[in-house]
Amino acid sequence: MKKVISIILALAVLLSLAACSGSSDEKESYTVGICQLVQHEALDAATQGFKDALTEKLGDKVNFVEQNASGDSNTCITICNQFVSEGVDLIMANATAALQAAAAATNTIPVVGTSITDYGTALDISDWNGKTGTNITGTSDLAPLAEQAQMIKELFPDAKKVGILYCSGEPNSVYQANVVEEALNGLGYTCERFTFVDSNDVASVASSACASSEVLYIPTDNTAASCTETINNVALPAGVPIVAGEAGICRGCGVATLSISYYDIGYAAGEIAAEILTKGTNPGDIEIGFAPEVVKMYNADICSALEITPPEGYEPLD
């Protein structure tokens, strides 16, 4: 009888240990650090989508520590290093400078990026295949650049000179400028690049661009997105139309865009983050995600001011 009791007690202990072991893998809460480069419409929408997705998946088990770098890449570095020292469970990096800062800060904590045009360019991966193979994954805001160039041809077939306006310090803006310039050259346009270093010289560079161009193209550029009023105050009086790489820039200073939903790519990034946190999926094995669709849109107010009538197939911006 004593032997039977001993066996039962031993089994009870083993079951208790097994139960404790299983529960230790399940966290009661997760802390997610959000580093957003700068506050503007597109990035704000991506962050909101990310938070909404994670909240829907994890409820009150997720705690967000949200930081904005106010357009300063060095501040992104400080923020990400702080996240690492605090031991967050995951870092969401919103925009290229934030992603680069997170990549430099940690190679162990999962990093999910969003609003990144090209991860290969941002992370300096020469043999890019759609996965980073590291602790990083995320979603891209890349719209079809060749189609954006074709949009310029559709809207302004008689123009000859296109100015490409962007921040020289944003690697993904440089990438977009390279692709779009090649496409525009193929369509018979002469292109000239006009680059600013930061928001302090946006007005003067935009003025030079307007003086030398019939049409301007602005890619998905965070500095430009935060300075659309400044750009519009130069371009609109000069009568120079702007085709933008995303809806936020178009709403501020453009006539048309072929754009994605930043909320949607942020939401998709949140779904990826939930999978990493709850299932332990390796970020490096997850392919970078893209927006499911793009939409041709126009800015009714600026089109009216410049007496431009968009062709069929364009939707008005909200």
PDB file of C-alpha atoms in Angstrom:
ATOM      1  CA  MET A   1       0.000   0.000   0.000  1.00  0.00           C
ATOM      2  CA  LYS A   2       2.829   2.370   0.891  1.00  0.00           C
ATOM      3  CA  LYS A   3       4.407   1.614  -2.479  1.00  0.00           C
ATOM      4  CA  VAL A   4       1.192   2.546  -4.306  1.00  0.00           C
ATOM      5  CA  ILE A   5       0.908   5.791  -2.363  1.00  0.00           C
ATOM      6  CA  SER A   6       4.527   6.623  -3.176  1.00  0.00           C
ATOM      7  CA  ILE A   7       3.897   6.064  -6.884  1.00  0.00           C
ATOM      8  CA  ILE A   8       0.783   8.265  -6.797  1.00  0.00           C
ATOM      9  CA  LEU A   9       2.667  11.045  -5.019  1.00  0.00           C
ATOM     10  CA  ALA A  10       5.536  10.795  -7.494  1.00  0.00           C
ATOM     11  CA  LEU A  11       3.114  11.055 -10.419  1.00  0.00           C
ATOM     12  CA  ALA A  12       1.442  14.045  -8.799  1.00  0.00           C
ATOM     13  CA  VAL A  13       4.799  15.796  -8.461  1.00  0.00           C
ATOM     14  CA  LEU A  14       5.679  15.051 -12.097  1.00  0.00           C
ATOM     15  CA  LEU A  15       2.325  16.358 -13.306  1.00  0.00           C
ATOM     16  CA  SER A  16       2.753  19.473 -11.215  1.00  0.00           C
ATOM     17  CA  LEU A  17       6.203  20.101 -12.662  1.00  0.00           C
ATOM     18  CA  ALA A  18       4.921  19.538 -16.182  1.00  0.00           C
ATOM     19  CA  ALA A  19       2.101  22.016 -15.619  1.00  0.00           C
ATOM     20  CA  CYS A  20       4.503  24.611 -14.290  1.00  0.00           C
ATOM     21  CA  SER A  21       6.836  24.021 -17.216  1.00  0.00           C
ATOM     22  CA  GLY A  22       3.999  24.503 -19.753  1.00  0.00           C
ATOM     23  CA  SER A  23       2.725  27.714 -18.166  1.00  0.00           C
ATOM     24  CA  SER A  24       6.190  29.311 -18.105  1.00  0.00           C
ATOM     25  CA  ASP A  25       6.176  29.518 -21.919  1.00  0.00           C
ATOM     26  CA  GLU A  26       3.046  31.671 -21.889  1.00  0.00           C
ATOM     27  CA  LYS A  27       3.628  35.282 -20.942  1.00  0.00           C
ATOM     28  CA  GLU A  28       0.989  37.185 -19.069  1.00  0.00           C
ATOM     29  CA  SER A  29       1.928  40.406 -20.847  1.00  0.00           C
ATOM     30  CA  TYR A  30       4.149  41.739 -23.626  1.00  0.00           C
ATOM     31  CA  THR A  31       5.912  45.083 -23.868  1.00  0.00           C
ATOM     32  CA  VAL A  32       6.296  46.465 -27.381  1.00  0.00           C
ATOM     33  CA  GLY A  33       8.470  49.495 -28.050  1.00  0.00           C
ATOM     34  CA  ILE A  34       7.387  51.688 -30.980  1.00  0.00           C
ATOM     35  CA  CYS A  35       9.990  53.966 -32.572  1.00  0.00           C
ATOM     36  CA  GLN A  36       8.454  56.309 -35.149  1.00  0.00           C
ATOM     37  CA  LEU A  37      10.783  58.604 -37.062  1.00  0.00           C
ATOM     38  CA  VAL A  38       8.510  61.619 -37.358  1.00  0.00           C
ATOM     39  CA  GLN A  39       4.894  62.585 -36.931  1.00  0.00           C
ATOM     40  CA  HIS A  40       2.968  62.870 -40.191  1.00  0.00           C
ATOM     41  CA  GLU A  41      -0.186  61.399 -41.672  1.00  0.00           C
ATOM     42  CA  ALA A  42       1.269  58.270 -43.296  1.00  0.00           C
ATOM     43  CA  LEU A  43       3.452  57.130 -40.394  1.00  0.00           C
ATOM     44  CA  ASP A  44       0.743  57.959 -37.866  1.00  0.00           C
ATOM     45  CA  ALA A  45      -1.689  55.737 -39.794  1.00  0.00           C
ATOM     46  CA  ALA A  46       0.840  52.874 -39.908  1.00  0.00           C
ATOM     47  CA  THR A  47       1.427  53.072 -36.156  1.00  0.00           C
ATOM     48  CA  GLN A  48      -2.307  53.081 -35.481  1.00  0.00           C
ATOM     49  CA  GLY A  49      -2.844  50.066 -37.717  1.00  0.00           C
ATOM     50  CA  PHE A  50      -0.028  48.221 -35.936  1.00  0.00           C
ATOM     51  CA  LYS A  51      -1.463  48.938 -32.489  1.00  0.00           C
ATOM     52  CA  ASP A  52      -4.991  48.020 -33.552  1.00  0.00           C
ATOM     53  CA  ALA A  53      -3.887  44.636 -34.925  1.00  0.00           C
ATOM     54  CA  LEU A  54      -1.866  43.717 -31.836  1.00  0.00           C
ATOM     55  CA  THR A  55      -4.632  44.859 -29.507  1.00  0.00           C
ATOM     56  CA  GLU A  56      -7.166  42.768 -31.401  1.00  0.00           C
ATOM     57  CA  LYS A  57      -4.879  39.724 -31.189  1.00  0.00           C
ATOM     58  CA  LEU A  58      -3.591  40.118 -27.626  1.00  0.00           C
ATOM     59  CA  GLY A  59      -6.055  42.416 -25.880  1.00  0.00           C
ATOM     60  CA  ASP A  60      -4.774  43.873 -22.626  1.00  0.00           C
ATOM     61  CA  LYS A  61      -1.782  41.518 -22.639  1.00  0.00           C
ATOM     62  CA  VAL A  62       0.165  44.008 -24.797  1.00  0.00           C
ATOM     63  CA  ASN A  63       1.647  47.235 -23.454  1.00  0.00           C
ATOM     64  CA  PHE A  64       2.964  49.856 -25.862  1.00  0.00           C
ATOM     65  CA  VAL A  65       5.864  52.196 -25.182  1.00  0.00           C
ATOM     66  CA  GLU A  66       5.515  54.728 -27.990  1.00  0.00           C
ATOM     67  CA  GLN A  67       8.314  57.170 -28.864  1.00  0.00           C
ATOM     68  CA  ASN A  68       8.609  59.713 -31.684  1.00  0.00           C
ATOM     69  CA  ALA A  69      12.040  60.876 -32.866  1.00  0.00           C
ATOM     70  CA  SER A  70      10.773  64.167 -34.370  1.00  0.00           C
ATOM     71  CA  GLY A  71      12.640  63.489 -37.605  1.00  0.00           C
ATOM     72  CA  ASP A  72      16.052  62.984 -35.998  1.00  0.00           C
ATOM     73  CA  SER A  73      17.799  59.710 -36.854  1.00  0.00           C
ATOM     74  CA  ASN A  74      20.127  60.087 -33.848  1.00  0.00           C
ATOM     75  CA  THR A  75      17.093  60.216 -31.595  1.00  0.00           C
ATOM     76  CA  CYS A  76      15.934  56.946 -33.181  1.00  0.00           C
ATOM     77  CA  ILE A  77      19.217  55.415 -32.019  1.00  0.00           C
ATOM     78  CA  THR A  78      18.684  56.678 -28.465  1.00  0.00           C
ATOM     79  CA  ILE A  79      15.107  55.380 -28.411  1.00  0.00           C
ATOM     80  CA  CYS A  80      16.011  51.913 -29.675  1.00  0.00           C
ATOM     81  CA  ASN A  81      18.951  51.575 -27.303  1.00  0.00           C
ATOM     82  CA  GLN A  82      16.610  52.483 -24.460  1.00  0.00           C
ATOM     83  CA  PHE A  83      14.141  49.813 -25.581  1.00  0.00           C
ATOM     84  CA  VAL A  84      16.935  47.246 -25.520  1.00  0.00           C
ATOM     85  CA  SER A  85      18.081  48.278 -22.039  1.00  0.00           C
ATOM     86  CA  GLU A  86      14.481  48.027 -20.809  1.00  0.00           C
ATOM     87  CA  GLY A  87      14.196  44.520 -22.247  1.00  0.00           C
ATOM     88  CA  VAL A  88      11.100  45.012 -24.423  1.00  0.00           C
ATOM     89  CA  ASP A  89       9.693  41.902 -26.066  1.00  0.00           C
ATOM     90  CA  LEU A  90       9.576  43.422 -29.562  1.00  0.00           C
ATOM     91  CA  ILE A  91      10.473  46.676 -31.322  1.00  0.00           C
ATOM     92  CA  MET A  92       8.275  48.187 -34.022  1.00  0.00           C
ATOM     93  CA  ALA A  93      10.349  50.462 -36.268  1.00  0.00           C
ATOM     94  CA  ASN A  94       8.289  52.919 -38.290  1.00  0.00           C
ATOM     95  CA  ALA A  95      10.356  54.314 -41.220  1.00  0.00           C
ATOM     96  CA  THR A  96      13.845  53.544 -42.472  1.00  0.00           C
ATOM     97  CA  ALA A  97      15.889  55.504 -39.924  1.00  0.00           C
ATOM     98  CA  ALA A  98      13.988  53.793 -37.107  1.00  0.00           C
ATOM     99  CA  LEU A  99      14.618  50.370 -38.659  1.00  0.00           C
ATOM    100  CA  GLN A 100      18.330  51.049 -39.067  1.00  0.00           C
ATOM    101  CA  ALA A 101      18.543  52.214 -35.452  1.00  0.00           C
ATOM    102  CA  ALA A 102      16.770  49.081 -34.211  1.00  0.00           C
ATOM    103  CA  ALA A 103      19.024  46.853 -36.318  1.00  0.00           C
ATOM    104  CA  ALA A 104      22.108  48.500 -34.805  1.00  0.00           C
ATOM    105  CA  ALA A 105      20.707  48.265 -31.280  1.00  0.00           C
ATOM    106  CA  THR A 106      19.918  44.546 -31.153  1.00  0.00           C
ATOM    107  CA  ASN A 107      20.319  41.280 -33.028  1.00  0.00           C
ATOM    108  CA  THR A 108      18.210  39.271 -30.586  1.00  0.00           C
ATOM    109  CA  ILE A 109      15.022  41.208 -29.816  1.00  0.00           C
ATOM    110  CA  PRO A 110      12.511  40.788 -32.681  1.00  0.00           C
ATOM    111  CA  VAL A 111      12.136  43.897 -34.839  1.00  0.00           C
ATOM    112  CA  VAL A 112       9.104  44.472 -37.060  1.00  0.00           C
ATOM    113  CA  GLY A 113       9.390  47.352 -39.499  1.00  0.00           C
ATOM    114  CA  THR A 114       6.751  49.228 -41.439  1.00  0.00           C
ATOM    115  CA  SER A 115       6.745  52.143 -43.900  1.00  0.00           C
ATOM    116  CA  ILE A 116      10.058  50.853 -45.301  1.00  0.00           C
ATOM    117  CA  THR A 117      10.328  51.068 -49.074  1.00  0.00           C
ATOM    118  CA  ASP A 118      13.095  48.523 -49.661  1.00  0.00           C
ATOM    119  CA  TYR A 119      14.541  46.420 -46.838  1.00  0.00           C
ATOM    120  CA  GLY A 120      17.554  45.356 -48.888  1.00  0.00           C
ATOM    121  CA  THR A 121      18.556  48.994 -49.300  1.00  0.00           C
ATOM    122  CA  ALA A 122      17.724  49.975 -45.730  1.00  0.00           C
ATOM    123  CA  LEU A 123      19.721  47.099 -44.219  1.00  0.00           C
ATOM    124  CA  ASP A 124      22.451  47.014 -46.873  1.00  0.00           C
ATOM    125  CA  ILE A 125      21.690  43.416 -47.875  1.00  0.00           C
ATOM    126  CA  SER A 126      23.283  42.793 -51.272  1.00  0.00           C
ATOM    127  CA  ASP A 127      21.731  39.391 -52.001  1.00  0.00           C
ATOM    128  CA  TRP A 128      18.181  40.393 -51.118  1.00  0.00           C
ATOM    129  CA  ASN A 129      15.611  37.590 -51.494  1.00  0.00           C
ATOM    130  CA  GLY A 130      12.607  38.902 -49.596  1.00  0.00           C
ATOM    131  CA  LYS A 131      13.670  37.689 -46.123  1.00  0.00           C
ATOM    132  CA  THR A 132      16.301  39.250 -43.871  1.00  0.00           C
ATOM    133  CA  GLY A 133      17.518  36.029 -42.238  1.00  0.00           C
ATOM    134  CA  THR A 134      17.977  38.027 -39.019  1.00  0.00           C
ATOM    135  CA  ASN A 135      15.797  39.232 -36.152  1.00  0.00           C
ATOM    136  CA  ILE A 136      14.015  41.632 -38.530  1.00  0.00           C
ATOM    137  CA  THR A 137      10.916  41.453 -40.716  1.00  0.00           C
ATOM    138  CA  GLY A 138       7.983  43.740 -41.501  1.00  0.00           C
ATOM    139  CA  THR A 139       5.962  45.399 -44.233  1.00  0.00           C
ATOM    140  CA  SER A 140       6.889  47.688 -47.118  1.00  0.00           C
ATOM    141  CA  ASP A 141       5.258  50.877 -48.372  1.00  0.00           C
ATOM    142  CA  LEU A 142       6.617  50.382 -51.885  1.00  0.00           C
ATOM    143  CA  ALA A 143       4.112  51.375 -54.566  1.00  0.00           C
ATOM    144  CA  PRO A 144       4.682  50.455 -58.235  1.00  0.00           C
ATOM    145  CA  LEU A 145       7.246  53.104 -59.183  1.00  0.00           C
ATOM    146  CA  ALA A 146       7.088  52.451 -62.924  1.00  0.00           C
ATOM    147  CA  GLU A 147       3.329  52.975 -62.738  1.00  0.00           C
ATOM    148  CA  GLN A 148       3.845  56.252 -60.898  1.00  0.00           C
ATOM    149  CA  ALA A 149       6.107  57.378 -63.733  1.00  0.00           C
ATOM    150  CA  GLN A 150       3.422  56.326 -66.207  1.00  0.00           C
ATOM    151  CA  MET A 151       0.943  58.415 -64.234  1.00  0.00           C
ATOM    152  CA  ILE A 152       3.059  61.496 -64.951  1.00  0.00           C
ATOM    153  CA  LYS A 153       2.901  60.622 -68.650  1.00  0.00           C
ATOM    154  CA  GLU A 154      -0.858  60.165 -68.409  1.00  0.00           C
ATOM    155  CA  LEU A 155      -1.428  63.481 -66.658  1.00  0.00           C
ATOM    156  CA  PHE A 156       1.235  65.616 -68.359  1.00  0.00           C
ATOM    157  CA  PRO A 157       1.988  64.140 -71.806  1.00  0.00           C
ATOM    158  CA  ASP A 158       3.307  67.441 -73.187  1.00  0.00           C
ATOM    159  CA  ALA A 159       5.778  68.138 -70.388  1.00  0.00           C
ATOM    160  CA  LYS A 160       9.491  67.643 -71.042  1.00  0.00           C
ATOM    161  CA  LYS A 161      11.266  68.305 -67.749  1.00  0.00           C
ATOM    162  CA  VAL A 162      10.490  66.553 -64.468  1.00  0.00           C
ATOM    163  CA  GLY A 163      12.154  67.538 -61.213  1.00  0.00           C
ATOM    164  CA  ILE A 164      12.584  64.830 -58.574  1.00  0.00           C
ATOM    165  CA  LEU A 165      12.462  66.350 -55.095  1.00  0.00           C
ATOM    166  CA  TYR A 166      13.539  64.380 -52.008  1.00  0.00           C
ATOM    167  CA  CYS A 167      15.759  64.184 -48.929  1.00  0.00           C
ATOM    168  CA  SER A 168      19.282  62.989 -49.724  1.00  0.00           C
ATOM    169  CA  GLY A 169      19.601  61.525 -46.225  1.00  0.00           C
ATOM    170  CA  GLU A 170      16.832  58.951 -46.718  1.00  0.00           C
ATOM    171  CA  PRO A 171      18.238  55.846 -48.496  1.00  0.00           C
ATOM    172  CA  ASN A 172      14.839  54.639 -49.640  1.00  0.00           C
ATOM    173  CA  SER A 173      14.078  58.019 -51.194  1.00  0.00           C
ATOM    174  CA  VAL A 174      17.304  57.694 -53.178  1.00  0.00           C
ATOM    175  CA  TYR A 175      16.238  54.194 -54.230  1.00  0.00           C
ATOM    176  CA  GLN A 176      12.858  55.456 -55.451  1.00  0.00           C
ATOM    177  CA  ALA A 177      14.439  58.373 -57.277  1.00  0.00           C
ATOM    178  CA  ASN A 178      16.749  55.982 -59.148  1.00  0.00           C
ATOM    179  CA  VAL A 179      13.901  53.745 -60.267  1.00  0.00           C
ATOM    180  CA  VAL A 180      11.529  56.554 -61.222  1.00  0.00           C
ATOM    181  CA  GLU A 181      14.184  58.519 -63.098  1.00  0.00           C
ATOM    182  CA  GLU A 182      15.015  55.472 -65.215  1.00  0.00           C
ATOM    183  CA  ALA A 183      11.328  54.934 -65.959  1.00  0.00           C
ATOM    184  CA  LEU A 184      10.784  58.603 -66.838  1.00  0.00           C
ATOM    185  CA  ASN A 185      13.815  58.652 -69.118  1.00  0.00           C
ATOM    186  CA  GLY A 186      12.303  55.681 -70.908  1.00  0.00           C
ATOM    187  CA  LEU A 187       9.119  57.695 -71.404  1.00  0.00           C
ATOM    188  CA  GLY A 188      11.064  60.550 -73.011  1.00  0.00           C
ATOM    189  CA  TYR A 189      11.355  62.940 -70.058  1.00  0.00           C
ATOM    190  CA  THR A 190      14.454  64.825 -68.985  1.00  0.00           C
ATOM    191  CA  CYS A 191      14.905  64.552 -65.216  1.00  0.00           C
ATOM    192  CA  GLU A 192      16.795  66.652 -62.712  1.00  0.00           C
ATOM    193  CA  ARG A 193      17.200  65.863 -59.038  1.00  0.00           C
ATOM    194  CA  PHE A 194      16.722  68.423 -56.300  1.00  0.00           C
ATOM    195  CA  THR A 195      17.709  67.228 -52.838  1.00  0.00           C
ATOM    196  CA  PHE A 196      17.466  68.765 -49.406  1.00  0.00           C
ATOM    197  CA  VAL A 197      19.352  67.678 -46.294  1.00  0.00           C
ATOM    198  CA  ASP A 198      16.628  68.424 -43.761  1.00  0.00           C
ATOM    199  CA  SER A 199      13.545  70.568 -43.265  1.00  0.00           C
ATOM    200  CA  ASN A 200      15.612  73.766 -43.032  1.00  0.00           C
ATOM    201  CA  ASP A 201      16.385  73.876 -46.752  1.00  0.00           C
ATOM    202  CA  VAL A 202      13.131  72.443 -48.142  1.00  0.00           C
ATOM    203  CA  ALA A 203      11.757  75.831 -49.221  1.00  0.00           C
ATOM    204  CA  SER A 204      14.885  76.956 -51.068  1.00  0.00           C
ATOM    205  CA  VAL A 205      15.367  73.603 -52.817  1.00  0.00           C
ATOM    206  CA  ALA A 206      11.680  73.455 -53.772  1.00  0.00           C
ATOM    207  CA  SER A 207      11.978  76.949 -55.232  1.00  0.00           C
ATOM    208  CA  SER A 208      14.925  75.881 -57.395  1.00  0.00           C
ATOM    209  CA  ALA A 209      13.045  72.770 -58.480  1.00  0.00           C
ATOM    210  CA  CYS A 210       9.983  74.771 -59.516  1.00  0.00           C
ATOM    211  CA  ALA A 211      12.099  77.234 -61.485  1.00  0.00           C
ATOM    212  CA  SER A 212      13.651  74.424 -63.541  1.00  0.00           C
ATOM    213  CA  SER A 213      10.802  71.929 -63.929  1.00  0.00           C
ATOM    214  CA  GLU A 214       7.378  71.595 -65.518  1.00  0.00           C
ATOM    215  CA  VAL A 215       6.310  68.822 -63.135  1.00  0.00           C
ATOM    216  CA  LEU A 216       7.714  67.651 -59.804  1.00  0.00           C
ATOM    217  CA  TYR A 217       7.784  64.108 -58.443  1.00  0.00           C
ATOM    218  CA  ILE A 218       8.175  63.486 -54.694  1.00  0.00           C
ATOM    219  CA  PRO A 219       8.673  59.873 -53.535  1.00  0.00           C
ATOM    220  CA  THR A 220       7.558  58.486 -50.182  1.00  0.00           C
ATOM    221  CA  ASP A 221       9.921  60.736 -48.257  1.00  0.00           C
ATOM    222  CA  ASN A 222       9.464  61.417 -44.544  1.00  0.00           C
ATOM    223  CA  THR A 223      11.061  64.864 -44.538  1.00  0.00           C
ATOM    224  CA  ALA A 224       8.920  65.960 -47.476  1.00  0.00           C
ATOM    225  CA  ALA A 225       5.837  64.482 -45.819  1.00  0.00           C
ATOM    226  CA  SER A 226       6.426  66.628 -42.738  1.00  0.00           C
ATOM    227  CA  CYS A 227       6.950  69.766 -44.868  1.00  0.00           C
ATOM    228  CA  THR A 228       4.081  69.608 -47.371  1.00  0.00           C
ATOM    229  CA  GLU A 229       2.746  73.030 -46.412  1.00  0.00           C
ATOM    230  CA  THR A 230       6.152  74.588 -47.071  1.00  0.00           C
ATOM    231  CA  ILE A 231       6.411  72.826 -50.438  1.00  0.00           C
ATOM    232  CA  ASN A 232       2.866  73.785 -51.435  1.00  0.00           C
ATOM    233  CA  ASN A 233       3.508  77.427 -50.563  1.00  0.00           C
ATOM    234  CA  VAL A 234       6.262  77.385 -53.193  1.00  0.00           C
ATOM    235  CA  ALA A 235       4.861  75.088 -55.883  1.00  0.00           C
ATOM    236  CA  LEU A 236       1.249  76.268 -56.055  1.00  0.00           C
ATOM    237  CA  PRO A 237       2.022  79.983 -56.700  1.00  0.00           C
ATOM    238  CA  ALA A 238       4.619  78.852 -59.254  1.00  0.00           C
ATOM    239  CA  GLY A 239       1.971  76.787 -61.039  1.00  0.00           C
ATOM    240  CA  VAL A 240       4.075  73.608 -60.914  1.00  0.00           C
ATOM    241  CA  PRO A 241       2.075  70.403 -60.306  1.00  0.00           C
ATOM    242  CA  ILE A 242       3.408  67.665 -58.042  1.00  0.00           C
ATOM    243  CA  VAL A 243       2.862  63.933 -58.404  1.00  0.00           C
ATOM    244  CA  ALA A 244       3.431  62.288 -55.025  1.00  0.00           C
ATOM    245  CA  GLY A 245       4.523  58.837 -53.939  1.00  0.00           C
ATOM    246  CA  GLU A 246       1.870  58.577 -51.224  1.00  0.00           C
ATOM    247  CA  ALA A 247      -1.473  60.046 -50.213  1.00  0.00           C
ATOM    248  CA  GLY A 248      -0.274  62.157 -47.282  1.00  0.00           C
ATOM    249  CA  ILE A 249       2.148  64.137 -49.428  1.00  0.00           C
ATOM    250  CA  CYS A 250      -0.463  64.412 -52.163  1.00  0.00           C
ATOM    251  CA  ARG A 251      -3.016  65.744 -49.715  1.00  0.00           C
ATOM    252  CA  GLY A 252      -0.575  68.425 -48.601  1.00  0.00           C
ATOM    253  CA  CYS A 253       0.943  69.582 -51.889  1.00  0.00           C
ATOM    254  CA  GLY A 254       0.244  67.173 -54.752  1.00  0.00           C
ATOM    255  CA  VAL A 255      -2.207  66.839 -57.607  1.00  0.00           C
ATOM    256  CA  ALA A 256      -2.203  63.040 -57.840  1.00  0.00           C
ATOM    257  CA  THR A 257      -0.731  59.852 -56.419  1.00  0.00           C
ATOM    258  CA  LEU A 258      -0.732  56.105 -56.898  1.00  0.00           C
ATOM    259  CA  SER A 259      -0.759  55.165 -53.252  1.00  0.00           C
ATOM    260  CA  ILE A 260      -1.214  52.433 -50.703  1.00  0.00           C
ATOM    261  CA  SER A 261      -2.978  52.423 -47.345  1.00  0.00           C
ATOM    262  CA  TYR A 262      -0.451  53.016 -44.578  1.00  0.00           C
ATOM    263  CA  TYR A 263      -2.988  51.859 -42.025  1.00  0.00           C
ATOM    264  CA  ASP A 264      -3.195  48.522 -43.843  1.00  0.00           C
ATOM    265  CA  ILE A 265       0.559  47.932 -43.921  1.00  0.00           C
ATOM    266  CA  GLY A 266       0.777  48.914 -40.248  1.00  0.00           C
ATOM    267  CA  TYR A 267      -2.028  46.487 -39.449  1.00  0.00           C
ATOM    268  CA  ALA A 268      -0.259  43.708 -41.369  1.00  0.00           C
ATOM    269  CA  ALA A 269       2.909  44.467 -39.398  1.00  0.00           C
ATOM    270  CA  GLY A 270       0.896  44.120 -36.188  1.00  0.00           C
ATOM    271  CA  GLU A 271      -0.355  40.712 -37.287  1.00  0.00           C
ATOM    272  CA  ILE A 272       3.248  39.649 -37.923  1.00  0.00           C
ATOM    273  CA  ALA A 273       4.264  40.915 -34.490  1.00  0.00           C
ATOM    274  CA  ALA A 274       1.465  38.918 -32.859  1.00  0.00           C
ATOM    275  CA  GLU A 275       2.670  35.754 -34.576  1.00  0.00           C
ATOM    276  CA  ILE A 276       6.239  36.343 -33.405  1.00  0.00           C
ATOM    277  CA  LEU A 277       5.204  37.031 -29.811  1.00  0.00           C
ATOM    278  CA  THR A 278       2.691  34.217 -29.395  1.00  0.00           C
ATOM    279  CA  LYS A 279       4.165  31.499 -31.609  1.00  0.00           C
ATOM    280  CA  GLY A 280       7.863  32.287 -31.392  1.00  0.00           C
ATOM    281  CA  THR A 281       8.225  32.479 -35.174  1.00  0.00           C
ATOM    282  CA  ASN A 282      11.699  33.558 -36.300  1.00  0.00           C
ATOM    283  CA  PRO A 283      11.407  37.035 -37.904  1.00  0.00           C
ATOM    284  CA  GLY A 284      14.144  36.187 -40.396  1.00  0.00           C
ATOM    285  CA  ASP A 285      11.961  33.439 -41.861  1.00  0.00           C
ATOM    286  CA  ILE A 286       9.002  35.759 -42.526  1.00  0.00           C
ATOM    287  CA  GLU A 287       8.865  37.390 -45.967  1.00  0.00           C
ATOM    288  CA  ILE A 288       8.443  41.148 -46.126  1.00  0.00           C
ATOM    289  CA  GLY A 289       4.792  42.005 -46.736  1.00  0.00           C
ATOM    290  CA  PHE A 290       3.373  44.463 -49.259  1.00  0.00           C
ATOM    291  CA  ALA A 291       0.114  46.389 -49.581  1.00  0.00           C
ATOM    292  CA  PRO A 292      -2.582  44.320 -51.312  1.00  0.00           C
ATOM    293  CA  GLU A 293      -3.611  47.093 -53.682  1.00  0.00           C
ATOM    294  CA  VAL A 294      -2.818  50.597 -54.901  1.00  0.00           C
ATOM    295  CA  VAL A 295      -5.259  53.335 -55.870  1.00  0.00           C
ATOM    296  CA  LYS A 296      -5.014  56.326 -58.218  1.00  0.00           C
ATOM    297  CA  MET A 297      -6.105  59.423 -56.294  1.00  0.00           C
ATOM    298  CA  TYR A 298      -6.204  63.161 -56.899  1.00  0.00           C
ATOM    299  CA  ASN A 299      -6.290  66.297 -54.770  1.00  0.00           C
ATOM    300  CA  ALA A 300      -9.426  68.140 -55.893  1.00  0.00           C
ATOM    301  CA  ASP A 301      -8.440  71.511 -54.403  1.00  0.00           C
ATOM    302  CA  ILE A 302      -4.983  71.706 -55.943  1.00  0.00           C
ATOM    303  CA  CYS A 303      -6.178  70.274 -59.269  1.00  0.00           C
ATOM    304  CA  SER A 304      -8.849  72.961 -59.377  1.00  0.00           C
ATOM    305  CA  ALA A 305      -6.359  75.707 -58.524  1.00  0.00           C
ATOM    306  CA  LEU A 306      -4.041  74.548 -61.331  1.00  0.00           C
ATOM    307  CA  GLU A 307      -6.947  73.871 -63.726  1.00  0.00           C
ATOM    308  CA  ILE A 308      -6.068  70.186 -64.050  1.00  0.00           C
ATOM    309  CA  THR A 309      -8.797  67.658 -64.841  1.00  0.00           C
ATOM    310  CA  PRO A 310      -7.811  64.112 -63.829  1.00  0.00           C
ATOM    311  CA  PRO A 311      -8.762  61.393 -66.333  1.00  0.00           C
ATOM    312  CA  GLU A 312     -11.233  58.634 -65.511  1.00  0.00           C
ATOM    313  CA  GLY A 313     -10.094  56.082 -62.961  1.00  0.00           C
ATOM    314  CA  TYR A 314      -8.847  58.566 -60.348  1.00  0.00           C
ATOM    315  CA  GLU A 315     -10.537  58.769 -56.947  1.00  0.00           C
ATOM    316  CA  PRO A 316     -10.663  61.989 -54.913  1.00  0.00           C
ATOM    317  CA  LEU A 317      -8.654  62.030 -51.713  1.00  0.00           C
ATOM    318  CA  ASP A 318     -10.737  61.910 -48.541  1.00  0.00           C
TER     319      ASP A 318
END
